[in-house]
C-alpha positions as a LaTeX table, in Angstrom:
\begin{tabular}{lrrr}
\hline
Residue & $x$ (\AA) & $y$ (\AA) & $z$ (\AA) \\
\hline
Met1 & 75.01 & 134.52 & 89.52 \\
Ala2 & 75.21 & 131.49 & 91.81 \\
Asn3 & 78.45 & 129.59 & 92.16 \\
Lys4 & 78.36 & 126.17 & 90.57 \\
Pro5 & 79.75 & 123.41 & 92.76 \\
Ser6 & 83.19 & 122.28 & 91.75 \\
Pro7 & 83.15 & 119.02 & 89.84 \\
Ser8 & 84.55 & 116.01 & 91.63 \\
Pro9 & 88.11 & 115.18 & 90.61 \\
Thr10 & 88.78 & 112.12 & 88.52 \\
Trp11 & 90.72 & 109.27 & 90.10 \\
Asp12 & 93.84 & 110.39 & 88.20 \\
Glu13 & 93.52 & 113.92 & 89.62 \\
Tyr14 & 92.79 & 112.56 & 93.10 \\
Val15 & 95.89 & 110.36 & 93.29 \\
Ser16 & 98.01 & 113.10 & 91.75 \\
Glu17 & 96.95 & 115.43 & 94.58 \\
Leu18 & 97.49 & 112.62 & 97.09 \\
Gly19 & 101.05 & 112.32 & 95.77 \\
Arg20 & 101.64 & 116.06 & 96.15 \\
Asn21 & 100.32 & 115.87 & 99.71 \\
Leu22 & 102.67 & 112.97 & 100.48 \\
Gln23 & 105.59 & 114.91 & 99.06 \\
Arg24 & 104.77 & 118.02 & 101.13 \\
Ala25 & 104.43 & 115.94 & 104.31 \\
Arg26 & 107.69 & 114.11 & 103.58 \\
Ile27 & 109.61 & 117.32 & 102.96 \\
Ser28 & 108.12 & 118.84 & 106.13 \\
Ser29 & 109.28 & 115.80 & 108.07 \\
Gly30 & 112.81 & 116.16 & 106.72 \\
Leu31 & 112.88 & 112.65 & 105.28 \\
Ser32 & 114.04 & 111.46 & 101.89 \\
Gln33 & 111.94 & 109.22 & 99.67 \\
Glu34 & 114.36 & 106.43 & 100.42 \\
Gln35 & 113.97 & 106.88 & 104.19 \\
Val36 & 110.16 & 106.87 & 104.00 \\
Ala37 & 110.20 & 103.83 & 101.73 \\
Tyr38 & 112.59 & 101.89 & 103.97 \\
Arg39 & 110.64 & 102.69 & 107.15 \\
Ser40 & 107.36 & 101.80 & 105.41 \\
His41 & 108.74 & 98.49 & 104.06 \\
Leu42 & 108.22 & 99.68 & 100.48 \\
Ser43 & 110.74 & 99.84 & 97.69 \\
Arg44 & 111.97 & 103.32 & 96.88 \\
Tyr45 & 110.50 & 102.86 & 93.39 \\
Thr46 & 107.07 & 102.06 & 94.84 \\
Tyr47 & 107.17 & 105.08 & 97.11 \\
Gln48 & 108.26 & 107.32 & 94.22 \\
Lys49 & 105.26 & 106.06 & 92.27 \\
Leu50 & 102.98 & 107.01 & 95.18 \\
Glu51 & 104.30 & 110.56 & 95.12 \\
Ser52 & 103.95 & 110.71 & 91.34 \\
Gly53 & 100.39 & 109.36 & 91.44 \\
Ile54 & 101.22 & 106.87 & 88.71 \\
Ala55 & 101.50 & 103.11 & 89.15 \\
Arg56 & 102.81 & 102.45 & 85.65 \\
Pro57 & 102.53 & 104.34 & 82.37 \\
Gly58 & 98.87 & 105.07 & 81.71 \\
Ala59 & 97.68 & 103.72 & 85.07 \\
Pro60 & 97.04 & 105.86 & 88.16 \\
Ala61 & 98.30 & 104.78 & 91.55 \\
Asn62 & 95.88 & 102.88 & 93.76 \\
Pro63 & 97.55 & 102.54 & 97.18 \\
Thr64 & 96.04 & 100.27 & 99.78 \\
Leu65 & 94.67 & 101.64 & 103.02 \\
Arg66 & 97.42 & 99.76 & 104.85 \\
Thr67 & 100.07 & 101.56 & 102.78 \\
Leu68 & 98.50 & 104.97 & 103.40 \\
Val69 & 98.21 & 104.35 & 107.14 \\
Thr70 & 101.81 & 103.13 & 107.35 \\
Val71 & 103.23 & 106.04 & 105.35 \\
Ala72 & 101.17 & 108.57 & 107.33 \\
Arg73 & 102.55 & 107.08 & 110.56 \\
Ile74 & 106.11 & 107.36 & 109.26 \\
Leu75 & 105.47 & 110.99 & 108.27 \\
Ala76 & 103.86 & 111.69 & 111.67 \\
Val77 & 100.60 & 112.93 & 110.13 \\
Glu78 & 97.02 & 111.75 & 110.17 \\
Val79 & 95.80 & 109.92 & 107.06 \\
Ser80 & 93.24 & 112.70 & 106.64 \\
Gln81 & 96.11 & 115.16 & 106.20 \\
Ile82 & 97.41 & 113.39 & 103.11 \\
Leu83 & 94.07 & 112.58 & 101.51 \\
Pro84 & 92.73 & 115.24 & 99.14 \\
Ala85 & 89.71 & 117.17 & 100.40 \\
Ala86 & 87.46 & 116.43 & 97.43 \\
Ala87 & 86.31 & 112.85 & 96.91 \\
Pro88 & 87.06 & 111.35 & 93.51 \\
Asp89 & 84.36 & 110.86 & 90.92 \\
Leu90 & 84.09 & 107.08 & 90.68 \\
Pro91 & 81.84 & 104.95 & 88.49 \\
Glu92 & 78.84 & 103.29 & 90.08 \\
Pro93 & 79.47 & 99.67 & 91.17 \\
\hline
\end{tabular}
C-alpha cells in the first residue's frame, strides 16, 4: 500500500506550529517573552499572540515578514528555522 502524501496544514495549523517554533527558539535562547518583545519593538501582548498563533478570538495570527525577520534576528535563528516545514493550504487568489 502506497503512502498518501500528508495533507497541507490549514493556516490555523500553520501559525500554531509557527508559534510553537518561536517558543522553542525563545526558550533555547534563554529569553523571556517580554525580552523578545522589547527587543523586537513589539508589545508583550503582541508577542504572546505570535507564540499562541492567535491574533484575537477566532482569528489566526498573520505576522508580517518584517516581524518574523526581526524576531528571528533577536532569537539568533534563521527565519527558515521558525517557519513550519509544510506550506499552508491557502485558497486560490
